[in-house]
Structure formats: structure tokens, C-alpha cells
CSV table of C-alpha atoms in Angstrom, one decimal:
chain,number,residue,atom,x,y,z
A,1,MET,CA,0.2,0.4,-0.2
A,2,GLY,CA,1.0,3.7,-0.8
A,3,LEU,CA,1.9,5.6,1.3
A,4,SER,CA,-0.5,8.6,2.5
A,5,ILE,CA,1.8,11.9,0.9
A,6,ASP,CA,-1.0,14.9,-0.2
A,7,GLY,CA,-0.3,18.1,0.6
A,8,LEU,CA,1.7,17.1,4.4
A,9,ILE,CA,4.0,20.7,3.6
A,10,SER,CA,3.9,21.3,-0.3
A,11,GLY,CA,0.4,21.2,-0.8
A,12,GLN,CA,0.4,19.3,-3.6
A,13,ASP,CA,-1.6,15.8,-4.9
A,14,THR,CA,1.5,13.8,-5.3
A,15,THR,CA,-1.4,10.6,-5.3
A,16,THR,CA,-2.4,12.2,-8.4
A,17,LEU,CA,0.8,13.4,-10.2
A,18,ILE,CA,2.5,10.1,-9.1
A,19,ASN,CA,-0.2,8.1,-10.6
A,20,ASN,CA,-0.1,10.5,-13.9
A,21,LEU,CA,3.6,9.3,-14.2
A,22,ILE,CA,3.1,5.3,-13.4
A,23,ALA,CA,0.8,5.8,-16.5
A,24,VAL,CA,3.3,7.3,-18.4
A,25,GLU,CA,6.1,4.6,-17.2
A,26,ALA,CA,3.1,2.0,-18.4
A,27,ILE,CA,1.9,3.4,-21.6
A,28,PRO,CA,4.3,-0.2,-23.1
A,29,GLN,CA,2.1,-2.5,-21.0
A,30,THR,CA,-1.1,-0.9,-21.7
A,31,LEU,CA,-0.6,-1.5,-25.2
A,32,LEU,CA,0.9,-4.9,-24.6
A,33,LYS,CA,-2.2,-5.6,-22.9
A,34,GLY,CA,-4.3,-4.8,-26.2
A,35,LYS,CA,-2.1,-7.1,-28.5
A,36,VAL,CA,-3.1,-10.4,-25.6
A,37,THR,CA,-6.6,-8.9,-26.0
A,38,ALA,CA,-6.9,-9.5,-29.7
A,39,ALA,CA,-4.6,-12.0,-29.7
A,40,GLN,CA,-7.3,-14.4,-27.8
A,41,SER,CA,-9.8,-13.3,-29.8
A,42,TYR,CA,-7.7,-14.3,-32.5
A,43,THR,CA,-7.2,-17.2,-31.5
A,44,THR,CA,-10.2,-18.5,-30.6
A,45,ALA,CA,-11.9,-17.2,-33.7
A,46,VAL,CA,-9.9,-20.2,-35.0
A,47,GLN,CA,-10.0,-22.7,-32.7
A,48,GLY,CA,-13.6,-22.2,-34.0
A,49,LEU,CA,-13.0,-23.2,-37.2
A,50,ASN,CA,-11.0,-25.4,-37.1
A,51,THR,CA,-13.5,-28.3,-35.4
A,52,GLN,CA,-15.3,-26.8,-37.9
A,53,VAL,CA,-13.0,-27.7,-40.3
A,54,ALA,CA,-12.1,-31.1,-38.4
A,55,THR,CA,-15.9,-31.2,-38.5
A,56,LEU,CA,-15.9,-32.0,-42.2
A,57,ALA,CA,-12.6,-33.6,-43.1
A,58,ASP,CA,-14.3,-36.2,-40.3
A,59,ALA,CA,-17.5,-36.3,-42.5
A,60,ALA,CA,-16.0,-35.9,-45.7
A,61,THR,CA,-13.3,-39.1,-44.8
A,62,LYS,CA,-16.7,-41.0,-43.8
A,63,ALA,CA,-18.4,-39.7,-47.9
A,64,ALA,CA,-15.1,-40.5,-49.6
A,65,LYS,CA,-16.0,-44.7,-48.5
A,66,PRO,CA,-17.1,-46.2,-51.5
A,67,ALA,CA,-19.0,-48.7,-48.3
A,68,SER,CA,-20.7,-44.9,-47.1
A,69,TYR,CA,-22.6,-45.6,-50.6
A,70,ASP,CA,-24.3,-48.7,-50.0
A,71,LEU,CA,-27.4,-47.7,-48.6
A,72,TYR,CA,-30.8,-49.1,-49.1
A,73,LYS,CA,-34.3,-48.5,-48.1
A,74,ALA,CA,-36.9,-51.1,-47.6
A,75,THR,CA,-41.0,-50.9,-48.9
A,76,SER,CA,-43.8,-52.8,-48.3
A,77,SER,CA,-47.0,-52.8,-49.7
A,78,SER,CA,-48.9,-53.9,-46.5
A,79,SER,CA,-49.1,-51.3,-42.9
A,80,GLN,CA,-48.7,-54.8,-41.4
A,81,VAL,CA,-46.0,-55.8,-42.8
A,82,THR,CA,-42.7,-53.9,-42.4
A,83,ALA,CA,-39.7,-54.2,-43.1
A,84,THR,CA,-36.0,-52.8,-42.9
A,85,THR,CA,-32.2,-52.8,-44.3
A,86,SER,CA,-29.0,-53.5,-42.5
A,87,ALA,CA,-25.5,-54.1,-43.1
A,88,GLY,CA,-25.6,-56.2,-47.0
A,89,ALA,CA,-29.1,-55.3,-48.0
A,90,ALA,CA,-28.8,-55.0,-51.5
A,91,PRO,CA,-31.7,-54.8,-54.6
A,92,GLY,CA,-34.0,-57.2,-54.2
A,93,VAL,CA,-37.9,-57.8,-54.1
A,94,VAL,CA,-40.3,-60.7,-53.1
A,95,ASP,CA,-43.9,-61.7,-52.6
A,96,VAL,CA,-45.4,-63.1,-49.4
A,97,THR,CA,-48.3,-64.2,-47.4
A,98,VAL,CA,-48.2,-64.4,-43.3
A,99,GLY,CA,-49.5,-68.2,-42.2
A,100,ARG,CA,-49.2,-67.4,-38.5
A,101,LEU,CA,-47.9,-65.5,-35.8
A,102,ALA,CA,-45.5,-66.6,-32.8
A,103,GLN,CA,-47.1,-67.1,-29.8
A,104,ASN,CA,-46.0,-68.1,-26.3
A,105,GLN,CA,-47.8,-71.0,-24.7
A,106,VAL,CA,-50.3,-70.5,-22.4
A,107,THR,CA,-51.4,-74.0,-20.0
A,108,VAL,CA,-53.4,-73.7,-17.2
A,109,THR,CA,-54.4,-75.8,-14.0
A,110,GLY,CA,-58.3,-76.7,-13.1
A,111,PRO,CA,-59.3,-75.0,-10.2
A,112,VAL,CA,-57.7,-75.7,-7.0
A,113,SER,CA,-57.6,-74.2,-3.8
A,114,THR,CA,-54.0,-75.7,-2.4
A,115,TRP,CA,-51.9,-77.5,-4.4
A,116,PRO,CA,-52.3,-81.2,-4.2
A,117,ASP,CA,-49.0,-82.9,-5.0
A,118,ALA,CA,-45.4,-82.8,-3.1
A,119,THR,CA,-44.6,-81.8,-6.6
A,120,LEU,CA,-45.0,-81.1,-10.4
A,121,THR,CA,-42.6,-82.0,-13.4
A,122,LEU,CA,-42.2,-79.2,-15.9
A,123,THR,CA,-40.4,-80.7,-19.6
A,124,ASN,CA,-39.3,-78.4,-22.2
A,125,ALA,CA,-39.6,-78.9,-26.1
A,126,ALA,CA,-36.1,-80.8,-25.8
A,127,GLY,CA,-37.6,-83.8,-23.8
A,128,LYS,CA,-35.9,-81.9,-20.7
A,129,ALA,CA,-37.7,-82.6,-17.6
A,130,THR,CA,-37.0,-80.8,-14.8
A,131,VAL,CA,-38.5,-82.0,-11.1
A,132,ILE,CA,-40.2,-79.0,-8.3
A,133,THR,CA,-40.8,-78.7,-5.5
A,134,PRO,CA,-42.8,-76.1,-3.2
A,135,ALA,CA,-42.4,-75.2,0.7
A,136,SER,CA,-45.3,-76.0,1.2
A,137,ASP,CA,-48.9,-76.9,-0.3
A,138,SER,CA,-50.1,-72.6,-0.4
A,139,LEU,CA,-50.3,-71.6,-3.8
A,140,ASP,CA,-47.9,-68.7,-3.6
A,141,ASP,CA,-44.8,-71.6,-2.7
A,142,VAL,CA,-45.9,-73.4,-6.8
A,143,VAL,CA,-46.0,-70.0,-8.3
A,144,THR,CA,-42.7,-68.8,-6.0
A,145,ALA,CA,-40.6,-73.0,-6.7
A,146,VAL,CA,-41.7,-72.8,-10.7
A,147,ASN,CA,-40.4,-69.0,-11.3
A,148,ALA,CA,-37.0,-69.0,-9.4
A,149,ALA,CA,-36.4,-72.7,-11.2
A,150,GLY,CA,-35.3,-70.1,-14.3
A,151,LEU,CA,-37.2,-72.6,-16.8
A,152,GLY,CA,-38.1,-70.0,-18.8
A,153,ILE,CA,-41.1,-70.6,-17.4
A,154,THR,CA,-43.5,-68.0,-15.2
A,155,ALA,CA,-46.3,-68.8,-13.3
A,156,THR,CA,-49.1,-66.8,-12.3
A,157,LYS,CA,-51.6,-67.5,-9.7
A,158,VAL,CA,-55.4,-66.8,-11.5
A,159,ALA,CA,-58.5,-65.9,-9.0
A,160,VAL,CA,-61.5,-67.8,-10.8
A,161,GLY,CA,-63.8,-67.1,-7.6
A,162,ALA,CA,-66.4,-68.8,-4.9
A,163,GLY,CA,-62.2,-69.0,-2.9
A,164,ALA,CA,-60.6,-71.3,-6.2
A,165,PHE,CA,-57.5,-70.5,-7.9
A,166,ARG,CA,-56.4,-72.1,-11.1
A,167,VAL,CA,-51.9,-71.6,-10.9
A,168,GLN,CA,-50.9,-69.8,-15.8
A,169,PHE,CA,-48.2,-71.6,-16.8
A,170,SER,CA,-46.6,-69.4,-19.8
A,171,SER,CA,-43.3,-69.6,-22.0
A,172,ALA,CA,-41.6,-66.1,-21.5
A,173,ALA,CA,-40.6,-66.5,-24.6
A,174,PRO,CA,-42.4,-67.0,-28.2
A,175,GLY,CA,-41.4,-70.0,-30.5
A,176,ALA,CA,-42.1,-73.5,-30.9
A,177,ALA,CA,-38.6,-74.3,-29.7
A,178,ASN,CA,-40.2,-72.7,-25.7
A,179,GLY,CA,-43.4,-75.3,-25.7
A,180,PHE,CA,-43.2,-77.3,-22.2
A,181,THR,CA,-45.6,-79.5,-20.6
A,182,VAL,CA,-46.6,-79.6,-16.1
A,183,THR,CA,-47.6,-83.5,-15.2
A,184,GLY,CA,-46.4,-86.2,-12.5
A,185,GLY,CA,-49.5,-85.2,-10.1
A,186,THR,CA,-52.7,-84.8,-9.8
A,187,VAL,CA,-53.9,-81.7,-10.9
A,188,PRO,CA,-55.8,-81.4,-14.5
A,189,THR,CA,-54.2,-78.8,-17.3
A,190,THR,CA,-55.3,-77.3,-19.8
A,191,GLN,CA,-53.5,-76.1,-23.2
A,192,VAL,CA,-55.1,-72.3,-24.2
A,193,LYS,CA,-52.9,-71.5,-26.3
A,194,ALA,CA,-49.5,-73.4,-28.5
A,195,ALA,CA,-46.2,-72.8,-28.2
A,196,GLN,CA,-45.7,-71.7,-32.3
A,197,ASP,CA,-43.5,-70.3,-34.5
A,198,ALA,CA,-45.0,-67.4,-36.9
A,199,GLN,CA,-44.4,-68.5,-41.0
A,200,VAL,CA,-44.4,-66.4,-43.5
A,201,THR,CA,-44.8,-68.4,-47.7
A,202,LEU,CA,-43.1,-67.2,-50.8
A,203,TRP,CA,-43.6,-67.9,-54.2
A,204,ALA,CA,-47.8,-68.3,-52.6
A,205,GLY,CA,-49.2,-70.3,-55.4
A,206,THR,CA,-46.3,-71.5,-57.3
A,207,SER,CA,-44.9,-75.1,-57.5
A,208,ALA,CA,-41.9,-73.5,-55.7
A,209,GLU,CA,-43.3,-71.7,-52.9
A,210,GLN,CA,-41.6,-72.5,-49.4
A,211,ALA,CA,-42.2,-72.2,-45.7
A,212,ILE,CA,-40.1,-70.1,-43.3
A,213,THR,CA,-40.8,-70.0,-39.9
A,214,SER,CA,-39.4,-67.7,-36.9
A,215,SER,CA,-39.7,-67.7,-32.9
A,216,SER,CA,-40.4,-64.7,-33.1
A,217,ASN,CA,-42.6,-62.5,-35.7
A,218,THR,CA,-39.6,-61.0,-37.1
A,219,PHE,CA,-37.2,-62.9,-39.9
A,220,THR,CA,-34.2,-61.8,-40.3
A,221,ASN,CA,-32.3,-61.8,-43.2
A,222,LEU,CA,-35.1,-62.7,-45.3
A,223,LEU,CA,-33.2,-61.5,-47.9
A,224,PRO,CA,-30.0,-60.0,-48.0
A,225,GLY,CA,-30.0,-56.9,-45.1
A,226,LEU,CA,-33.5,-56.9,-44.8
A,227,ASP,CA,-35.5,-57.4,-41.9
A,228,VAL,CA,-39.1,-58.4,-41.8
A,229,THR,CA,-41.6,-58.1,-38.7
A,230,VAL,CA,-45.4,-58.7,-39.1
A,231,SER,CA,-48.3,-58.6,-36.9
A,232,VAL,CA,-51.7,-60.5,-39.0
A,233,VAL,CA,-52.4,-62.8,-40.4
A,234,SER,CA,-53.0,-62.4,-44.2
A,235,THR,CA,-52.9,-65.2,-47.3
A,236,THR,CA,-53.2,-61.4,-49.6
A,237,PRO,CA,-49.1,-61.3,-50.5
A,238,VAL,CA,-47.8,-59.1,-49.2
A,239,THR,CA,-44.7,-57.4,-51.8
A,240,LEU,CA,-40.9,-56.0,-50.2
A,241,THR,CA,-39.2,-54.0,-52.0
A,242,VAL,CA,-35.5,-53.2,-51.2
A,243,ALA,CA,-34.5,-50.2,-53.6
A,244,ARG,CA,-31.1,-47.7,-53.6
A,245,ASP,CA,-31.7,-44.8,-51.1
A,246,ASP,CA,-31.5,-41.7,-53.4
A,247,THR,CA,-32.6,-39.3,-50.9
A,248,ALA,CA,-30.2,-40.9,-48.6
A,249,ILE,CA,-27.1,-40.5,-51.0
A,250,THR,CA,-28.1,-37.2,-52.2
A,251,THR,CA,-28.4,-36.6,-48.4
A,252,MET,CA,-24.9,-36.8,-47.8
A,253,ALA,CA,-23.7,-35.3,-51.0
A,254,SER,CA,-25.2,-32.3,-50.8
A,255,GLY,CA,-24.9,-32.2,-46.4
A,256,LEU,CA,-21.3,-32.0,-47.7
A,257,VAL,CA,-21.9,-28.4,-49.9
A,258,THR,CA,-23.7,-26.8,-46.9
A,259,GLY,CA,-20.2,-28.2,-44.6
A,260,LEU,CA,-18.4,-25.8,-47.0
A,261,ASN,CA,-20.1,-22.8,-47.2
A,262,ASN,CA,-20.4,-23.3,-43.9
A,263,ILE,CA,-16.7,-22.7,-43.3
A,264,PHE,CA,-16.9,-20.5,-46.8
A,265,ALA,CA,-19.0,-18.0,-44.5
A,266,VAL,CA,-17.6,-17.9,-40.9
A,267,ILE,CA,-14.4,-16.9,-42.7
A,268,THR,CA,-16.1,-13.8,-45.5
A,269,ASN,CA,-17.7,-12.4,-42.1
A,270,ARG,CA,-14.7,-13.1,-40.0
A,271,SER,CA,-12.5,-11.0,-42.6
A,272,ALA,CA,-15.2,-8.1,-43.7
A,273,VAL,CA,-13.8,-4.9,-43.4
A,274,SER,CA,-16.6,-2.4,-42.2
A,275,THR,CA,-16.6,2.1,-41.8
A,276,THR,CA,-18.9,3.1,-38.9
A,277,THR,CA,-18.4,6.5,-37.0
A,278,ASP,CA,-18.2,7.8,-34.0
A,279,SER,CA,-19.2,9.8,-31.5
A,280,THR,CA,-18.0,12.9,-33.7
A,281,GLY,CA,-18.9,11.2,-36.9
A,282,LYS,CA,-16.2,10.6,-37.6
A,283,PRO,CA,-15.5,7.8,-40.0
A,284,VAL,CA,-13.6,4.7,-38.4
A,285,THR,CA,-12.7,1.6,-40.3
A,286,SER,CA,-12.3,-1.3,-38.3
A,287,ALA,CA,-11.3,-5.2,-39.7
A,288,GLY,CA,-12.7,-8.3,-39.2
A,289,VAL,CA,-10.0,-10.5,-37.1
A,290,PHE,CA,-9.1,-13.0,-40.2
A,291,ALA,CA,-8.9,-9.4,-42.3
A,292,GLY,CA,-5.4,-10.2,-44.3
A,293,ASP,CA,-4.5,-13.8,-43.5
A,294,SER,CA,-2.4,-15.6,-45.4
A,295,THR,CA,-3.0,-19.0,-43.1
A,296,ILE,CA,-6.8,-18.7,-43.3
A,297,ARG,CA,-7.0,-17.8,-46.7
A,298,THR,CA,-4.9,-20.5,-48.0
A,299,VAL,CA,-8.1,-22.9,-46.5
A,300,ASN,CA,-10.2,-20.9,-48.1
A,301,GLN,CA,-8.8,-21.7,-51.6
A,302,ASN,CA,-7.6,-25.2,-50.2
A,303,LEU,CA,-11.3,-26.5,-49.9
A,304,ILE,CA,-13.0,-24.8,-52.8
A,305,THR,CA,-10.6,-25.7,-55.0
A,306,ALA,CA,-11.2,-29.7,-53.6
A,307,ALA,CA,-14.3,-29.3,-54.3
A,308,SER,CA,-14.6,-27.3,-57.0
A,309,MET,CA,-12.1,-29.4,-59.9
A,310,PRO,CA,-12.7,-31.7,-62.5
A,311,VAL,CA,-13.1,-35.2,-61.7
A,312,ASN,CA,-12.1,-37.4,-65.0
A,313,GLY,CA,-12.9,-34.3,-67.1
A,314,HIS,CA,-15.4,-33.6,-65.2
A,315,SER,CA,-17.1,-30.9,-64.2
A,316,PRO,CA,-18.6,-31.3,-60.7
A,317,SER,CA,-21.0,-28.7,-62.1
A,318,GLU,CA,-22.2,-32.0,-64.1
A,319,ILE,CA,-24.4,-33.2,-61.1
A,320,GLY,CA,-25.2,-30.0,-59.6
A,321,ILE,CA,-22.4,-29.4,-57.6
A,322,SER,CA,-21.5,-26.0,-58.9
A,323,ILE,CA,-19.2,-22.9,-58.0
A,324,THR,CA,-21.3,-19.8,-57.8
A,325,LYS,CA,-19.8,-15.6,-58.2
A,326,SER,CA,-18.9,-15.2,-54.2
A,327,GLY,CA,-16.7,-18.6,-54.1
A,328,THR,CA,-19.6,-20.4,-52.8
A,329,LEU,CA,-20.7,-23.6,-53.4
A,330,GLU,CA,-23.9,-24.3,-55.5
A,331,PHE,CA,-25.8,-27.8,-55.1
A,332,ASP,CA,-28.7,-28.9,-57.3
A,333,GLN,CA,-30.7,-31.1,-56.1
A,334,GLY,CA,-32.9,-31.3,-59.3
A,335,LYS,CA,-29.6,-32.0,-61.3
A,336,PHE,CA,-28.0,-34.6,-59.2
A,337,ALA,CA,-31.2,-36.6,-58.9
A,338,ALA,CA,-30.9,-37.0,-62.8
A,339,ALA,CA,-27.4,-37.5,-62.9
A,340,LEU,CA,-28.2,-40.5,-59.7
A,341,ALA,CA,-30.9,-41.9,-62.3
A,342,LYS,CA,-28.4,-42.0,-65.1
A,343,ASP,CA,-25.3,-43.1,-64.2
A,344,PRO,CA,-25.9,-44.1,-60.5
A,345,ALA,CA,-22.0,-45.5,-59.7
A,346,GLY,CA,-20.6,-42.5,-62.2
A,347,THR,CA,-22.7,-39.7,-59.9
A,348,MET,CA,-21.6,-41.5,-56.5
A,349,LYS,CA,-17.3,-42.5,-57.9
A,350,THR,CA,-17.6,-38.8,-58.4
A,351,VAL,CA,-19.1,-37.1,-55.1
A,352,GLN,CA,-16.8,-39.4,-53.0
A,353,GLU,CA,-13.6,-38.3,-55.6
A,354,ILE,CA,-14.8,-34.2,-54.0
A,355,ALA,CA,-15.2,-35.9,-50.6
A,356,GLY,CA,-11.4,-37.5,-51.1
A,357,ARG,CA,-9.7,-34.1,-51.6
A,358,VAL,CA,-12.2,-32.4,-49.6
A,359,ALA,CA,-11.2,-34.8,-46.2
A,360,THR,CA,-7.2,-34.1,-47.2
A,361,ALA,CA,-7.4,-30.3,-47.7
A,362,ALA,CA,-9.8,-30.5,-44.5
A,363,ALA,CA,-7.1,-32.6,-42.8
A,364,ALA,CA,-4.1,-30.5,-43.7
A,365,ALA,CA,-5.9,-27.6,-42.0
A,366,SER,CA,-7.1,-29.1,-38.7
A,367,ASP,CA,-5.2,-32.2,-38.0
A,368,LYS,CA,-4.3,-31.9,-33.7
A,369,TYR,CA,-0.6,-32.7,-34.8
A,370,ASP,CA,0.8,-30.8,-37.9
A,371,GLY,CA,-2.3,-28.9,-39.4
A,372,THR,CA,-2.1,-25.9,-40.7
A,373,LEU,CA,-4.4,-23.9,-38.1
A,374,THR,CA,-3.7,-26.0,-35.2
A,375,ALA,CA,-0.1,-24.4,-35.5
A,376,THR,CA,-1.5,-21.0,-36.0
A,377,ILE,CA,-3.0,-22.1,-33.2
A,378,THR,CA,-0.2,-23.7,-30.8
A,379,SER,CA,1.7,-20.4,-32.1
A,380,GLN,CA,-0.5,-17.6,-31.0
A,381,GLU,CA,-1.2,-19.3,-27.5
A,382,SER,CA,2.7,-19.6,-27.1
A,383,GLN,CA,2.9,-15.5,-27.5
A,384,VAL,CA,-0.2,-15.5,-25.1
A,385,LYS,CA,1.7,-17.0,-22.5
A,386,THR,CA,5.5,-15.2,-23.5
A,387,MET,CA,2.9,-11.9,-23.6
A,388,GLY,CA,1.2,-12.5,-20.5
A,389,LEU,CA,4.8,-13.1,-18.5
A,390,GLU,CA,6.4,-9.4,-19.6
A,391,ILE,CA,3.2,-8.4,-18.7
A,392,THR,CA,3.4,-9.4,-15.3
A,393,ASP,CA,7.5,-8.5,-15.5
A,394,TRP,CA,5.8,-5.1,-15.8
A,395,ASP,CA,3.4,-5.7,-12.5
A,396,LEU,CA,7.5,-5.7,-10.6
A,397,ARG,CA,8.8,-3.0,-12.1
A,398,LEU,CA,6.0,-1.1,-12.2
A,399,THR,CA,5.3,-1.9,-8.4
A,400,ALA,CA,9.3,-0.5,-7.9
A,401,LYS,CA,9.0,2.5,-9.5
A,402,ARG,CA,5.9,2.9,-7.3
A,403,SER,CA,6.8,2.7,-4.4
A,404,SER,CA,10.8,4.6,-5.5
A,405,LEU,CA,8.5,7.3,-6.1
A,406,GLU,CA,6.4,7.5,-3.2
A,407,ARG,CA,9.9,7.7,-1.2
A,408,THR,CA,11.0,10.4,-2.9
A,409,TYR,CA,7.9,12.6,-2.6
A,410,THR,CA,8.0,11.2,1.3
A,411,ALA,CA,11.6,12.0,1.7
A,412,MET,CA,10.8,16.0,-0.1
A,413,GLU,CA,7.7,16.4,2.1
A,414,SER,CA,10.1,15.7,5.2
A,415,ARG,CA,13.1,18.3,3.9
A,416,LEU,CA,10.1,21.2,3.0
A,417,GLY,CA,9.0,20.2,6.5
A,418,GLU,CA,12.7,20.6,8.4
A,419,LEU,CA,12.9,23.8,5.8
A,420,LYS,CA,9.7,25.0,7.4
A,421,SER,CA,11.1,25.5,10.3
A,422,GLN,CA,14.0,26.3,10.2
A,423,SER,CA,12.1,29.4,8.3
A,424,SER,CA,10.5,29.6,10.9
A,425,TRP,CA,13.3,30.2,13.7
A,426,LEU,CA,14.4,32.1,11.5
A,427,THR,CA,12.2,34.8,11.5
A,428,SER,CA,11.1,34.7,15.3
A,429,GLN,CA,15.7,35.1,15.9
A,430,ILE,CA,15.6,37.9,13.7
A,431,ALA,CA,11.9,39.7,15.2
A,432,SER,CA,14.4,39.4,19.0
A,433,LEU,CA,17.0,40.9,17.4
A,434,LEU,CA,15.0,43.7,15.2
A,435,PRO,CA,14.1,45.8,18.2
A,436,ALA,CA,18.0,46.6,19.6
A,437,TYR,CA,18.6,47.6,16.1
A,438,THR,CA,16.0,50.4,15.9
A,439,GLY,CA,16.6,51.8,19.5
A,440,GLY,CA,13.4,49.8,21.6
A,441,SER,CA,12.9,47.8,24.3
A,442,SER,CA,12.4,44.8,24.7
A,443,SER,CA,10.6,45.7,28.4
């Protein structure tokens, strides 16, 4: 804390004087702080751009792989039979009829109030028998023992009136393989619903008719990469079709163009030079953080070149990807759809080539180890760190300077105080000598 020496003897505002001297002394530090703020703003802007470019690199890398265009969609002529595609799908069409749905087995006992036997035996569809021994003749103990056996069979006590109950046994999963029998006791049982597989028939009514079964209502890989789920029995043929998903392929191509244009927009906005007026009406020109930046300009040019250069002698504009006068890209969905319909392999190959070039350019800029944008960020962060250390040194230097000035002015005030005391003493001495010189008397 500084000393309070304002106006002690001299009457001067010493604190303000020292502050002004320190402010002059601190001009280099103030300029340095301004450079740090500017560098931090620039670094933040480059980091944001780098993130966008890295995201584009990932998307373009994916779009450059031939497997990314193995995109198919499945359609069904009936809402009661749904079709979806999975890996390995290929074009195809097939008609099916639905003969039956998969179901769980349900078996119930006759009405009982207690279990009359010491045990019961559950035998699965494979012929494996398991003897169940309840803790007592209580139906609750029977239910507990069956459910604890882990046989994939669920027991439930169902009230049927007049104090009587039936025990219901249900297979946990559908399908003929999950069927079972309940034996070994005197309690009568009735199978309410049999365990059964779902069944569809291909080419029904022809000599090639083929029945296919599934333990669930879903048939996996009915065609390569085609999964079908049935919900209603029907003898009316349902047509299932697997075709190339042109919509998904178009979305991939347009997404690549959109990702590029988003980056171009950021670079353009942050490179813009604008003119405003200050409070006095004087024009003030300000430039974006990327204005005149050769690194950013190179990244922009490399990306636009990668996207717009010919592929095997053909311009990307032939499939609807063209460069505009403003330096952005345009995606013509209608033109792309026409090209895809006319030459699907060639069109997809062109998009793959463009995506591969964009991925290379984007990775060169954003690679986390040696990308040009990454290097710029690292350099700026290093400079900010160095300037931060210099600012800290200035803080120490200015603190020492302030202390020195305060000591100087304190000493000056002390010396002025001493001189004032001497002046007062001399004045009093001179005053006492005056009568002797003037002939006066001291009494």
C-alpha cells in the first residue's frame, strides 16, 4: 500500500502526480495488454474455425468411402408387414403371405385352493424334465418355486371365484422351441395356447412355394440385409422391395456442400472490413479478425479447389455441384437426382472423389498434430503466454517504480518540513533582534 503524503507540506496532490507518472511509465504494458486481447480474440476465432474444419474432415472422410454409398431402403405394400434394412442389404423384391404369428404357450390348471401334490414336473420342448418341489402346498409357494427355477416358464396364480384359483404357466418367449408340458401330479391341466413359430410363405400358389418359420414375428435376412416383422395373418401377398436409397445419397452429397459453405461463410464474415462513425461523426474503419490472414485465405482456397476441380475430366457441375460468383458452392438437387438416375455408379464415384479431396484439404488444416490451423493456434497461445509473462514483469517494475516515487516525494515533504521549521526559527530570531537595531526596549 502506498504512503499517504498528499499536501503534507507542499500542498500538492502527490498521489495524482505519481499515478500520472506511472501511467506514462505503463504505456508499453498497456499496449502489450491490447496485443494480448487481440491475440486471444484471434485464437478463439481460429479455434472455432478449426473445429468446423475438423468436423468437415470427418464427414468427408466417411463420404469418400465406397461402403458409405451402400444405402438401401425397404418398402412394404402393407402396413401390417414392416421391412427394414441392415448391413449387407442389396436390391431385391419378394412377395410373402403370412400363415401364422409366433406365440407363447399358455397352460392352466383346473380350479384349486391348495396344491395337492408334493411335486410337479415341467418338461421343455427338447424333452428335458425338471422336478419342482414347492416349500408347501400353498399355491403361492408353487408359483415361487416355478419362477425361481429359471426354466423360462412363468407361473401366476389367477383368482376364479368362490375361493378357488387356477395356476397359469406361460413360456417367457414365443416360438415352438419354448413349448413345455406340466405333469407328475393329480391336478388337471389345459393348454390354452400352443407355443408356435411365425410362418411366412414365399411365392405362394406356385410350384416354388416355400414356407419359412421364425421363433418371433421378425424374420431376419429374409433377403440379404432385409428384416421383416409381421403383425397379422393374411393370405394376401405382400410385396417387399429393397432399392437404393437415393434420398440418403443425395443428403450425403448436399451435406458435404453445406459443411463447406458454412466454413466459407465464417471466413467471409470474419474477414470483412466495415466502416462506422464515431461520436464526432468521423468515419472509423474496422477489419475482421481474419482480414488479410494468409493462412486462413489458403485454407479457404484449398477447400474450394478440392470441391470444384474436375473429376476425370468432368466438372462437378455436371452432377449439380457448382461454384458461384461469390466463391461459395451451390447444390442443385434436381440435377443431382437426374445424374444419379442416369449414371448412379458414375455419380457416386464423382461424389466420393470430391469428398476424398475435401477430406485431405480439411485434414491438412485441422489435423490435431500438424494441421496449419492447429499450428496457428499453438503459435498464438505461445505468444499470449510470453506476453503474459512480460506483463507480469511490468507489474513488478511498475510497483517498484511507484514505491521509489513515493519514497522520493515523502523525503521531499520531510525536507520541506525541516526547511519550514528552520524558516520559522530564523524568523523568530530576526524578530527578537529588531528592537536592538531600532533603539527599542524589550520590556
